[in-house]
């Protein structure tokens, strides 16, 4: 077989950014990773490495509305993919966590050592606990089997191939889609919550580049944070989206909608230590590219859960 690196979730936000013949990207219709037999059947193809991006993900809405699904789908996918990789002698694997797996009440900034120090925020606890178990599984496999498996912890990822679902999606794709509708229909733009929470955003193409580096070069059992470590308020993000999309209408901050966690600032010292010259795409630039893609592909981009 030509492809030596399996990318799960290969058509998603980050997965689609791994480009080249070395990557094999089956869809969930080809192999359902929630199903153990399907996953093991996939692994029998014989890969050198696995980049495990597949996950059931969403923004604060999706996380609160579908806790059961977020828990089950993620814990099954992680467990099957990591064990399937081990059984089929995959040498190298990188799996995705997220800064929302961290405890709600913990000293800032968030570092790789703080993942398990307390309960996650109630809005995404089901997702967070399921994902934390992937970290436990990977550490256990390193200890018992000596496998070179590891996890990355990105902050909020955004980019062209996002899911622009308004109800359950992440804040940036939801905002872009809502702003498009408000502009086309001349209606107000509704922003969830106060606009005050702070987030860190990383461009999907940066995540793919850094993950490739991690796959081939990072050998610690402790995960590694992939983040710009630059906080920006939701209100500032709204201003950028509105400007880039040329929206001139009314903006409403809807206090009946959740703010979610107030902030989750992360410490990117570890990746900076390994890659001091890495240049993160500035948010304005990444957002511009994302919005251009969305506007030019409106009919084909994903817009549902
Ligand atoms: P989180 O970082 O896991 O909380 O996930 P999100 O990507 O959903 O970001 C949520 C933050 O953006 C919260 O502070 C929301 O109140 C705010 N926000 C504002 N408008 C929207 C929206 O249309 N969708 C989402 N998901 N969040 C929004």
CSV table of C-alpha atoms and ligand atoms in Angstrom, one decimal:
chain,number,residue,atom,x,y,z
A,1,UNK,CA,0.0,0.0,0.0
A,2,UNK,CA,1.3,3.5,-0.9
A,3,UNK,CA,-0.1,5.5,2.0
A,4,UNK,CA,1.7,4.9,5.2
A,5,UNK,CA,0.1,7.4,7.5
A,6,UNK,CA,-3.6,7.0,8.4
A,7,UNK,CA,-5.4,10.2,9.1
A,8,UNK,CA,-8.7,9.7,10.9
A,9,UNK,CA,-11.2,12.5,10.5
A,10,UNK,CA,-9.2,13.2,7.3
A,11,UNK,CA,-12.0,15.3,5.7
A,12,UNK,CA,-12.4,17.6,8.8
A,13,UNK,CA,-11.0,20.9,9.9
A,14,UNK,CA,-7.5,19.7,10.6
A,15,UNK,CA,-7.5,16.4,8.8
A,16,UNK,CA,-8.1,18.0,5.4
A,17,UNK,CA,-4.8,20.0,5.9
A,18,UNK,CA,-2.6,16.9,5.7
A,19,UNK,CA,-1.9,16.8,2.0
A,20,UNK,CA,0.1,14.2,0.0
A,21,UNK,CA,0.1,10.6,-1.2
A,22,UNK,CA,1.5,9.4,2.1
A,23,UNK,CA,-1.8,10.1,3.8
A,24,UNK,CA,-4.7,7.6,3.8
A,25,UNK,CA,-8.0,9.3,4.7
A,26,UNK,CA,-11.0,7.0,4.9
A,27,UNK,CA,-14.4,8.5,5.7
A,28,UNK,CA,-16.7,7.3,8.5
A,29,UNK,CA,-18.8,5.6,5.8
A,30,UNK,CA,-15.8,3.5,4.9
A,31,UNK,CA,-14.9,2.7,8.5
A,32,UNK,CA,-17.0,3.6,11.5
A,33,UNK,CA,-14.4,4.2,14.3
A,34,UNK,CA,-17.1,3.9,17.0
A,35,UNK,CA,-17.3,0.2,16.0
A,36,UNK,CA,-14.4,-1.9,17.2
A,37,UNK,CA,-14.4,-4.5,14.3
A,38,UNK,CA,-14.5,-1.7,11.7
A,39,UNK,CA,-11.6,0.0,13.3
A,40,UNK,CA,-9.5,-3.1,13.6
A,41,UNK,CA,-10.3,-4.0,9.9
A,42,UNK,CA,-9.0,-0.5,8.9
A,43,UNK,CA,-5.8,-1.0,11.0
A,44,UNK,CA,-5.1,-4.3,9.3
A,45,UNK,CA,-4.1,-2.3,6.2
A,46,UNK,CA,-0.8,-1.8,7.9
A,47,UNK,CA,0.2,1.8,8.7
A,48,UNK,CA,3.5,3.1,10.0
A,49,UNK,CA,1.8,6.0,11.7
A,50,UNK,CA,-1.7,7.3,12.7
A,51,UNK,CA,-2.8,10.9,13.1
A,52,UNK,CA,-6.1,10.6,15.0
A,53,UNK,CA,-8.2,13.7,14.4
A,54,UNK,CA,-11.6,12.0,14.2
A,55,UNK,CA,-13.8,13.2,17.1
A,56,UNK,CA,-17.3,14.2,17.9
A,57,UNK,CA,-16.8,18.0,18.4
A,58,UNK,CA,-18.9,21.1,18.8
A,59,UNK,CA,-19.0,24.5,20.4
A,60,UNK,CA,-20.6,25.4,23.7
A,61,UNK,CA,-24.1,24.6,22.3
A,62,UNK,CA,-23.2,21.1,20.9
A,63,UNK,CA,-21.3,20.2,24.1
A,64,UNK,CA,-24.3,21.1,26.3
A,65,UNK,CA,-27.0,19.6,24.1
A,66,UNK,CA,-25.4,16.2,23.2
A,67,UNK,CA,-23.4,15.2,26.3
A,68,UNK,CA,-24.3,11.5,25.9
A,69,UNK,CA,-23.2,11.4,22.3
A,70,UNK,CA,-20.1,13.4,22.9
A,71,UNK,CA,-19.0,11.1,25.7
A,72,UNK,CA,-19.8,7.8,23.9
A,73,UNK,CA,-18.6,8.6,20.5
A,74,UNK,CA,-15.3,10.0,21.7
A,75,UNK,CA,-14.4,7.4,24.2
A,76,UNK,CA,-15.2,4.6,21.8
A,77,UNK,CA,-13.2,6.2,18.9
A,78,UNK,CA,-10.2,6.9,21.0
A,79,UNK,CA,-10.2,3.5,22.7
A,80,UNK,CA,-10.6,1.6,19.4
A,81,UNK,CA,-8.1,3.7,17.4
A,82,UNK,CA,-5.3,3.5,20.0
A,83,UNK,CA,-5.8,-0.2,20.8
A,84,UNK,CA,-6.3,-1.0,17.1
A,85,UNK,CA,-3.0,0.8,16.3
A,86,UNK,CA,-1.2,-1.2,19.0
A,87,UNK,CA,-2.6,-4.5,17.8
A,88,UNK,CA,-1.6,-3.8,14.2
A,89,UNK,CA,1.9,-2.7,15.3
A,90,UNK,CA,1.6,1.0,14.3
A,91,UNK,CA,4.9,2.5,15.5
A,92,UNK,CA,3.9,6.1,15.9
A,93,UNK,CA,0.6,7.8,16.8
A,94,UNK,CA,-0.6,11.3,17.6
A,95,UNK,CA,-4.0,11.9,19.1
A,96,UNK,CA,-6.0,15.2,19.7
A,97,UNK,CA,-7.0,16.6,23.0
A,98,UNK,CA,-8.2,20.2,23.4
A,99,UNK,CA,-7.7,23.0,25.9
A,100,UNK,CA,-11.3,22.4,27.0
A,101,UNK,CA,-10.3,19.2,28.7
A,102,UNK,CA,-8.6,21.2,31.4
A,103,UNK,CA,-10.1,21.7,34.9
A,104,UNK,CA,-12.4,24.6,35.3
A,105,UNK,CA,-10.8,25.8,38.6
A,106,UNK,CA,-7.1,25.7,38.2
A,107,UNK,CA,-4.2,28.1,38.3
A,108,UNK,CA,-3.5,29.9,35.0
A,109,UNK,CA,-1.9,29.5,32.6
A,110,UNK,CA,-2.8,26.0,31.6
A,111,UNK,CA,0.2,23.7,31.2
A,112,UNK,CA,0.6,20.1,30.2
A,113,UNK,CA,0.9,19.1,33.8
A,114,UNK,CA,-2.6,20.4,34.8
A,115,UNK,CA,-5.0,18.2,32.7
A,116,UNK,CA,-6.2,16.0,35.5
A,117,UNK,CA,-6.1,18.4,38.5
A,118,UNK,CA,-9.9,18.9,38.9
A,119,UNK,CA,-13.3,18.6,37.2
A,120,UNK,CA,-13.8,20.3,33.8
A,121,UNK,CA,-16.3,23.1,33.2
A,122,UNK,CA,-19.9,21.7,33.4
A,123,UNK,CA,-20.7,22.8,29.9
A,124,UNK,CA,-18.3,20.4,28.3
A,125,UNK,CA,-17.6,17.8,31.0
A,126,UNK,CA,-18.7,14.8,29.0
A,127,UNK,CA,-16.4,15.6,26.1
A,128,UNK,CA,-13.6,16.5,28.4
A,129,UNK,CA,-13.6,13.3,30.5
A,130,UNK,CA,-13.9,11.2,27.4
A,131,UNK,CA,-10.9,13.0,25.9
A,132,UNK,CA,-8.9,12.8,29.1
A,133,UNK,CA,-9.1,9.1,28.9
A,134,UNK,CA,-7.2,9.1,25.6
A,135,UNK,CA,-4.3,10.7,27.5
A,136,UNK,CA,-4.5,8.0,30.2
A,137,UNK,CA,-4.6,5.3,27.6
A,138,UNK,CA,-1.6,6.7,25.7
A,139,UNK,CA,0.5,7.1,28.9
A,140,UNK,CA,-0.4,3.6,29.9
A,141,UNK,CA,0.6,2.2,26.5
A,142,UNK,CA,3.9,4.0,26.6
A,143,UNK,CA,4.6,2.5,30.1
A,144,UNK,CA,3.5,-1.0,29.4
A,145,UNK,CA,4.3,-1.4,25.7
A,146,UNK,CA,6.9,1.3,25.2
A,147,UNK,CA,5.0,2.7,22.3
A,148,UNK,CA,5.8,6.1,20.8
A,149,UNK,CA,2.2,7.4,21.1
A,150,UNK,CA,1.4,11.0,22.2
A,151,UNK,CA,-1.3,13.7,22.3
A,152,UNK,CA,-1.5,17.3,21.2
A,153,UNK,CA,-3.6,19.9,23.0
A,154,UNK,CA,-4.7,22.7,20.6
A,155,UNK,CA,-6.6,25.8,21.7
A,156,UNK,CA,-9.7,26.7,19.6
A,157,UNK,CA,-9.0,25.7,16.0
A,158,UNK,CA,-10.5,27.5,13.1
A,159,UNK,CA,-10.0,27.4,9.3
A,160,UNK,CA,-11.6,27.0,5.9
A,161,UNK,CA,-12.8,23.5,6.2
A,162,UNK,CA,-14.7,24.0,9.4
A,163,UNK,CA,-18.3,23.0,10.2
A,164,UNK,CA,-20.3,26.2,9.9
A,165,UNK,CA,-23.2,24.8,12.0
A,166,UNK,CA,-24.9,27.7,13.8
A,167,UNK,CA,-26.5,25.8,16.7
A,168,UNK,CA,-23.8,23.3,17.6
A,169,UNK,CA,-20.6,24.6,16.0
A,170,UNK,CA,-17.6,26.5,17.4
A,171,UNK,CA,-17.8,30.3,17.8
A,172,UNK,CA,-15.9,31.4,14.7
A,173,UNK,CA,-17.6,29.3,12.0
A,174,UNK,CA,-21.0,30.0,13.7
A,175,UNK,CA,-20.3,33.7,13.7
A,176,UNK,CA,-19.2,33.7,10.1
A,177,UNK,CA,-22.3,31.8,9.0
A,178,UNK,CA,-24.6,34.0,11.1
A,179,UNK,CA,-23.0,37.2,9.8
A,180,UNK,CA,-23.5,36.0,6.2
A,181,UNK,CA,-27.2,35.4,6.8
A,182,UNK,CA,-27.6,38.7,8.6
A,183,UNK,CA,-25.9,40.6,5.8
A,184,UNK,CA,-27.9,38.8,3.0
A,185,UNK,CA,-31.3,39.3,4.8
A,186,UNK,CA,-30.6,42.6,6.4
A,187,UNK,CA,-31.3,41.3,9.9
A,188,UNK,CA,-29.4,41.8,13.2
A,189,UNK,CA,-26.4,39.7,14.1
A,190,UNK,CA,-27.0,37.8,17.3
A,191,UNK,CA,-24.0,37.1,19.4
A,192,UNK,CA,-24.2,34.6,22.3
A,193,UNK,CA,-23.4,35.8,25.8
A,194,UNK,CA,-21.7,39.0,26.9
A,195,UNK,CA,-18.8,39.1,24.3
A,196,UNK,CA,-16.5,39.3,27.3
A,197,UNK,CA,-15.1,35.7,27.5
A,198,UNK,CA,-11.5,35.3,26.2
A,199,UNK,CA,-10.3,32.6,23.8
A,200,UNK,CA,-7.1,31.6,22.0
A,201,UNK,CA,-7.4,30.7,18.4
A,202,UNK,CA,-5.1,28.7,16.2
A,203,UNK,CA,-5.3,28.4,12.4
A,204,UNK,CA,-6.0,24.8,11.1
A,205,UNK,CA,-3.0,24.9,8.7
A,206,UNK,CA,-0.6,25.8,11.7
A,207,UNK,CA,-2.1,22.9,13.6
A,208,UNK,CA,-1.4,20.5,10.7
A,209,UNK,CA,2.2,21.7,10.4
A,210,UNK,CA,2.9,21.4,14.1
A,211,UNK,CA,1.2,18.0,14.3
A,212,UNK,CA,3.5,16.7,11.5
A,213,UNK,CA,6.4,17.8,13.5
A,214,UNK,CA,5.1,16.2,16.7
A,215,UNK,CA,4.4,12.9,14.9
A,216,UNK,CA,8.0,12.6,13.7
A,217,UNK,CA,10.0,14.4,16.4
A,218,UNK,CA,8.2,14.5,19.8
A,219,UNK,CA,8.7,11.5,22.1
A,220,UNK,CA,7.5,12.5,25.5
A,221,UNK,CA,4.5,10.7,27.1
A,222,UNK,CA,3.2,14.1,28.4
A,223,UNK,CA,1.0,15.9,25.8
A,224,UNK,CA,2.1,19.1,24.1
A,225,UNK,CA,0.0,22.3,23.9
A,226,UNK,CA,-0.4,23.8,20.4
A,227,UNK,CA,-1.4,27.4,21.0
A,228,UNK,CA,-0.6,30.9,20.2
A,229,UNK,CA,-1.1,31.8,23.9
A,230,UNK,CA,-2.7,35.0,22.7
A,231,UNK,CA,-6.1,35.7,24.3
A,232,UNK,CA,-8.7,37.7,22.4
A,233,UNK,CA,-12.2,38.6,23.5
A,234,UNK,CA,-15.3,37.4,21.7
A,235,UNK,CA,-16.2,41.0,21.2
A,236,UNK,CA,-12.9,41.7,19.4
A,237,UNK,CA,-13.4,38.6,17.2
A,238,UNK,CA,-16.9,39.8,16.3
A,239,UNK,CA,-15.4,43.2,15.3
A,240,UNK,CA,-13.0,41.4,12.9
A,241,UNK,CA,-15.7,39.2,11.4
A,242,UNK,CA,-18.0,42.1,10.9
A,243,UNK,CA,-15.3,44.2,9.2
A,244,UNK,CA,-14.0,41.3,7.0
A,245,UNK,CA,-17.6,40.4,5.9
A,246,UNK,CA,-18.6,44.0,5.4
A,247,UNK,CA,-21.6,43.8,7.7
A,248,UNK,CA,-23.2,47.1,8.5
A,249,UNK,CA,-26.3,46.1,10.4
A,250,UNK,CA,-27.2,45.9,14.1
A,251,UNK,CA,-25.2,43.6,16.5
A,252,UNK,CA,-27.0,42.2,19.6
A,253,UNK,CA,-25.4,40.5,22.5
A,254,UNK,CA,-27.8,37.8,23.7
A,255,UNK,CA,-27.5,37.2,27.4
A,256,UNK,CA,-30.0,34.3,27.3
A,257,UNK,CA,-27.2,32.3,25.6
A,258,UNK,CA,-24.2,30.8,27.5
A,259,UNK,CA,-20.8,32.5,27.9
A,260,UNK,CA,-19.2,29.1,28.7
A,261,UNK,CA,-15.9,29.1,30.5
A,262,UNK,CA,-14.7,32.7,31.0
A,263,UNK,CA,-11.1,32.0,29.8
A,264,UNK,CA,-8.6,29.2,29.4
A,265,UNK,CA,-5.2,30.8,28.7
A,266,UNK,CA,-2.6,28.2,27.8
A,267,UNK,CA,1.1,28.1,28.1
A,268,UNK,CA,2.8,27.3,24.8
A,269,UNK,CA,6.4,27.3,26.2
A,270,UNK,CA,7.0,23.7,25.4
A,271,UNK,CA,6.3,23.9,21.7
A,272,UNK,CA,8.1,27.3,21.6
A,273,UNK,CA,11.1,25.6,23.2
A,274,UNK,CA,11.2,22.9,20.5
A,275,UNK,CA,10.3,25.2,17.6
A,276,UNK,CA,11.4,28.8,18.6
A,277,UNK,CA,11.1,30.1,15.0
A,278,UNK,CA,7.6,28.8,14.2
A,279,UNK,CA,5.4,31.7,13.0
A,280,UNK,CA,1.8,31.4,13.9
A,281,UNK,CA,-0.6,32.8,11.3
A,282,UNK,CA,-2.0,36.0,12.8
A,283,UNK,CA,-5.7,35.8,13.6
A,284,UNK,CA,-6.7,38.5,11.2
A,285,UNK,CA,-4.9,36.8,8.3
A,286,UNK,CA,-6.3,33.4,9.1
A,287,UNK,CA,-9.8,34.8,9.5
A,288,UNK,CA,-9.6,36.6,6.2
A,289,UNK,CA,-8.6,33.3,4.4
A,290,UNK,CA,-11.3,31.4,6.2
A,291,UNK,CA,-14.0,34.0,5.3
A,292,UNK,CA,-12.9,34.1,1.7
A,293,UNK,CA,-13.2,30.3,1.5
A,294,UNK,CA,-16.6,30.4,3.1
A,295,UNK,CA,-18.0,33.1,0.8
A,296,UNK,CA,-16.6,31.2,-2.3
A,297,UNK,CA,-17.9,27.8,-1.2
A,298,UNK,CA,-21.1,28.7,0.6
A,299,UNK,CA,-23.1,26.0,-1.1
A,300,UNK,CA,-20.7,23.1,-0.3
A,301,UNK,CA,-19.2,23.9,3.2
A,302,UNK,CA,-20.5,21.8,6.1
A,303,UNK,CA,-23.3,23.5,7.9
A,304,UNK,CA,-24.7,20.8,10.2
A,305,UNK,CA,-23.7,18.7,13.1
B,1,LIG,P1,-15.6,26.8,23.8
B,1,LIG,O1,-14.3,27.6,23.6
B,1,LIG,O2,-15.4,25.4,24.0
B,1,LIG,O3,-16.5,27.5,24.9
B,1,LIG,O4,-16.4,26.9,22.5
B,1,LIG,P2,-17.0,27.9,21.5
B,1,LIG,O5,-16.1,27.8,20.3
B,1,LIG,O6,-18.4,27.5,21.3
B,1,LIG,O7,-16.8,29.4,22.1
B,1,LIG,C1,-17.8,29.8,22.9
B,1,LIG,C2,-17.7,31.3,23.2
B,1,LIG,O8,-18.1,32.1,22.2
B,1,LIG,C3,-18.7,31.6,24.4
B,1,LIG,O9,-18.2,32.6,25.2
B,1,LIG,C4,-19.9,32.0,23.6
B,1,LIG,O10,-20.8,32.8,24.4
B,1,LIG,C5,-19.3,32.8,22.5
B,1,LIG,N1,-20.2,32.9,21.3
B,1,LIG,C6,-20.7,34.1,20.8
B,1,LIG,N2,-21.5,33.8,19.7
B,1,LIG,C7,-21.4,32.4,19.6
B,1,LIG,C8,-22.0,31.5,18.6
B,1,LIG,O11,-22.8,31.9,17.7
B,1,LIG,N3,-21.7,30.2,18.7
B,1,LIG,C9,-20.9,29.7,19.7
B,1,LIG,N4,-20.6,28.4,19.7
B,1,LIG,N5,-20.3,30.6,20.6
B,1,LIG,C10,-20.6,31.9,20.6
